[in-house]
Amino acid sequence: MPLSYDKNKVRILLLEGISPTARAVLKSAGYTNIEEYPKALAGNDLIEKLAGVRVLGIRSTTQLSKDALESADKLMVVGCFCIGTNQVDLGMALTCGIPVFNAPFANTRSVAELAISSIIALMRRTPEKNLALHRGIWTKSAKGSREVRGKTLGIVGYGNIGTQLSVLAEHLGMNVYYYDIEKKLPLGNTRPISTFHELLQISDVVSLHVPETSGTKNMIGAKEIALMKPGACLINYSRGKVVDIEALAEALKSGHLAGAAIDVFPKEPKSKDEEFVSPLRGLDNALLSPHVGGSTEEAQEAIGIEVADKIVRYIDNGSTTGAVNFPHVALPQHPGAYRILNIHKNIPGVLGQLNAVFAEAKANVAGQFLQTNTEIGYVVTDIAGVGDPEIFRAALKTIPGSIRTRILH
Ligand code: NAI
């Protein structure tokens, strides 16, 4: 069934050098009217560019403010081709009836792989050996250099990354334990530990994979480090504020911790023009990276595919599964029926009025799907037995609280 509009007329704007995989997915779904920019746009430049745009793809730099969203009267869907969505005024997008999609898991494997590489590097003390050689010092010695096989890895936060890491670490012969505040199904031979402190005490390497919350802020401080085995290693590829960086620097200087691999910092430079300042600078047993745990070409490609797929499913079918600000509706195909998608304010009586419109036209409602959140309702109705569903458009617009209606036919 064709859409109620020509797919080639759907204007798509992709900013910030989004992976070509996104274009490929959109094109193969029939959406060819795609304009791409390598950089972010801001202020009036963004507002002007948004005129007539129905699909917007951004990464983390473009700030999609209330003003920008309000001015984009044709905008139907936003894809954040990244993990975070703080750059979008999600509340305003919701009020405008615009679902926002992202790719929360596409870089999971990249982080887990880098953590594995760091576990081995720290246990072998190669960061220090590397720096010594750069200074002309030949430190050929086995002292303090250990295999990972048979050692204990303690994972804090057994979510997407924590579970992937556990699978990879087990393949290296590590004994893996995890601590999580939620009950999680252990994979392979990995075992849960009931207290965080116990995990710290038994682990040769502790790897942090928790979100930034009030409960995780400084969850590794001087007290927790003291509980860790002498000579243990710490990995933080989660969020900078999870570790008290001063306390970590002290433990690395004193040698209580043999090494640490840190990718995220409480204070990170906004660009390469800003200096990186940290008490970890100059410590040879600190393996530092500039928040690149999830930054690989594969992750960028996967993000392009995942977000573009979600956009296509929303425009073609109405499915909102995975939207960060919108009620989730997973929809079947609708052969032989027109699909009418209505987004409305979540106020009493809208559904009744909507169905009254269909009843009056003697339309056969073949299926109806409704999801609401505190602010909006999203109702999808499959209609058969009417000649032209466009007859409903004007009537649905007059229902108080109706924000927008789309018709797929
Ligand atoms: P996730 O949400 O799948 O897993 C987080 C887990 O931590 C959940 O199982 C949750 O129950 C658990 N948790 C929450 N509070 C806890 C606490 N106080 N103690 C123990 N467990 C707790 O998240 P995902 O995708 O695994 O990401 C983990 C972290 O990695 C996030 O902070 C994310 O921002 C970060 N990340 C960093 C990247 C980088 O480039 N360095 C790239 C991707 C993610």
Coordinates of C-alpha atoms in Angstrom, one line a residue, residues 128-308:
E128 CA 54.1 1.7 32.5
K129 CA 56.5 -0.3 30.3
N130 CA 55.4 1.6 27.3
L131 CA 56.0 5.0 28.9
A132 CA 59.4 3.8 30.3
L133 CA 60.5 2.8 26.8
H134 CA 59.5 6.2 25.4
R135 CA 61.9 7.6 28.0
G136 CA 64.6 5.3 26.9
I137 CA 64.3 2.9 29.9
W138 CA 64.4 -0.9 29.3
T139 CA 62.3 -2.5 32.0
K140 CA 62.5 -6.2 31.0
S141 CA 61.0 -7.9 34.1
A142 CA 58.2 -10.3 35.0
K143 CA 57.6 -8.7 38.4
G144 CA 54.0 -7.7 38.9
S145 CA 53.1 -8.9 35.4
R146 CA 50.2 -11.4 35.6
E147 CA 48.0 -13.5 33.3
V148 CA 44.3 -12.9 33.4
R149 CA 43.4 -16.6 33.3
G150 CA 42.1 -17.7 36.7
K151 CA 41.9 -14.2 38.1
T152 CA 38.7 -12.7 39.4
L153 CA 36.9 -9.9 37.6
G154 CA 34.3 -8.0 39.6
I155 CA 31.7 -6.2 37.4
V156 CA 29.7 -3.4 39.0
G157 CA 26.5 -2.9 37.0
Y158 CA 25.4 -6.0 35.1
G159 CA 23.6 -4.3 32.3
N160 CA 24.2 -4.3 28.6
I161 CA 27.9 -3.6 28.8
G162 CA 28.5 -5.5 32.0
T163 CA 26.9 -8.7 30.6
Q164 CA 28.9 -8.5 27.3
L165 CA 32.1 -8.0 29.3
S166 CA 31.3 -11.0 31.5
V167 CA 31.0 -13.3 28.4
L168 CA 34.2 -12.1 26.9
A169 CA 36.1 -12.3 30.2
E170 CA 34.9 -15.9 30.8
H171 CA 36.3 -16.8 27.4
L172 CA 39.7 -15.7 28.7
G173 CA 39.4 -18.0 31.7
M174 CA 38.5 -15.3 34.3
N175 CA 36.2 -16.0 37.2
V176 CA 33.5 -13.4 36.9
Y177 CA 31.3 -12.0 39.6
Y178 CA 29.0 -9.1 39.5
Y179 CA 27.1 -6.7 41.7
D180 CA 23.9 -5.0 40.6
I181 CA 21.1 -3.3 42.5
E182 CA 18.6 -5.1 40.3
K183 CA 18.1 -8.9 40.1
K184 CA 19.8 -9.9 36.9
L185 CA 20.0 -13.3 35.1
P186 CA 23.7 -14.4 35.2
L187 CA 25.2 -15.5 31.9
G188 CA 27.5 -18.5 31.6
N189 CA 29.3 -19.2 34.8
T190 CA 29.2 -15.6 36.0
R191 CA 27.9 -15.3 39.6
P192 CA 26.1 -12.5 41.5
I193 CA 27.5 -11.2 44.7
S194 CA 25.1 -9.8 47.3
T195 CA 27.1 -6.8 48.5
F196 CA 29.2 -4.3 46.7
H197 CA 31.9 -4.4 49.4
E198 CA 32.3 -8.2 49.0
L199 CA 32.8 -7.7 45.3
L200 CA 35.6 -5.2 46.0
Q201 CA 37.3 -7.5 48.4
I202 CA 37.5 -10.6 46.2
S203 CA 38.3 -9.0 42.8
D204 CA 41.7 -8.7 41.1
V205 CA 40.1 -6.3 38.6
V206 CA 37.0 -4.2 39.3
S207 CA 35.2 -2.8 36.2
L208 CA 32.5 -0.2 36.6
H209 CA 29.5 -0.2 34.2
V210 CA 26.8 1.7 36.1
P211 CA 24.8 4.8 35.0
E212 CA 25.4 8.2 36.6
T213 CA 22.8 8.5 39.4
S214 CA 22.7 9.9 42.9
G215 CA 23.4 6.3 44.1
T216 CA 26.5 5.9 41.9
K217 CA 28.1 9.3 42.5
N218 CA 31.6 8.7 44.0
M219 CA 30.7 5.0 44.7
I220 CA 34.4 4.4 44.5
G221 CA 36.2 6.6 47.0
A222 CA 39.0 6.2 49.5
K223 CA 37.0 3.8 51.7
E224 CA 36.1 1.5 48.8
I225 CA 39.6 1.6 47.4
A226 CA 40.9 0.5 50.8
L227 CA 38.7 -2.5 50.6
M228 CA 40.2 -3.6 47.3
K229 CA 43.0 -6.1 47.2
P230 CA 46.5 -4.6 47.3
G231 CA 47.7 -4.7 43.7
A232 CA 44.2 -4.8 42.2
C233 CA 43.2 -2.8 39.2
L234 CA 40.2 -0.5 38.5
I235 CA 38.5 0.2 35.2
N236 CA 36.0 3.0 34.8
Y237 CA 34.4 3.3 31.3
S238 CA 31.0 4.3 32.7
R239 CA 30.7 7.9 34.0
G240 CA 33.3 10.2 35.4
K241 CA 31.5 11.1 38.6
V242 CA 31.3 7.4 39.7
V243 CA 34.9 7.6 40.9
D244 CA 36.5 10.0 43.4
I245 CA 39.4 10.9 41.1
E246 CA 41.6 12.4 43.9
A247 CA 41.3 9.2 46.0
L248 CA 42.1 7.1 42.9
A249 CA 45.2 9.2 42.2
E250 CA 46.4 8.7 45.7
A251 CA 45.9 4.9 45.5
L252 CA 47.8 4.8 42.2
K253 CA 50.7 6.8 43.7
S254 CA 50.9 4.7 46.9
G255 CA 50.8 1.5 44.8
H256 CA 47.8 0.1 46.7
L257 CA 46.2 -0.2 43.2
A258 CA 48.5 -1.5 40.6
G259 CA 46.8 0.3 37.8
A260 CA 43.6 2.0 36.5
A261 CA 42.1 2.4 33.1
I262 CA 39.9 5.5 32.9
D263 CA 38.0 6.7 29.9
V264 CA 35.5 9.1 31.6
F265 CA 36.3 12.0 34.0
P266 CA 34.4 14.2 36.4
K267 CA 35.4 17.1 34.3
E268 CA 36.0 16.6 30.6
P269 CA 37.2 19.1 28.0
K270 CA 34.4 20.2 25.6
S271 CA 36.8 20.2 22.6
K272 CA 40.4 19.5 21.7
D273 CA 41.1 23.2 22.2
E274 CA 40.5 22.9 26.0
E275 CA 43.2 21.4 28.1
F276 CA 42.6 18.1 29.9
V277 CA 43.2 18.7 33.6
S278 CA 43.2 15.7 36.0
P279 CA 45.1 14.5 39.1
L280 CA 45.7 11.3 37.0
R281 CA 48.0 13.1 34.5
G282 CA 51.6 12.0 34.8
L283 CA 50.8 8.7 36.6
D284 CA 52.3 6.0 34.6
N285 CA 50.0 3.3 35.9
A286 CA 46.9 5.2 34.8
L287 CA 45.8 4.1 31.3
L288 CA 43.8 7.1 30.1
S289 CA 41.6 7.6 27.1
P290 CA 39.4 10.6 26.1
H291 CA 35.9 9.2 26.5
V292 CA 36.2 6.9 23.4
G293 CA 35.0 3.7 25.0
G294 CA 32.1 3.4 22.6
S295 CA 33.7 5.3 19.7
T296 CA 34.4 2.8 16.9
E297 CA 33.6 2.8 13.2
E298 CA 31.5 -0.3 13.8
A299 CA 29.5 1.4 16.5
Q300 CA 28.9 4.5 14.2
E301 CA 27.7 2.1 11.4
A302 CA 25.5 0.2 13.8
I303 CA 24.0 3.5 15.2
G304 CA 23.3 4.6 11.6
I305 CA 21.4 1.4 10.9
E306 CA 19.5 1.2 14.2
V307 CA 18.2 4.8 14.3
A308 CA 17.4 4.9 10.5

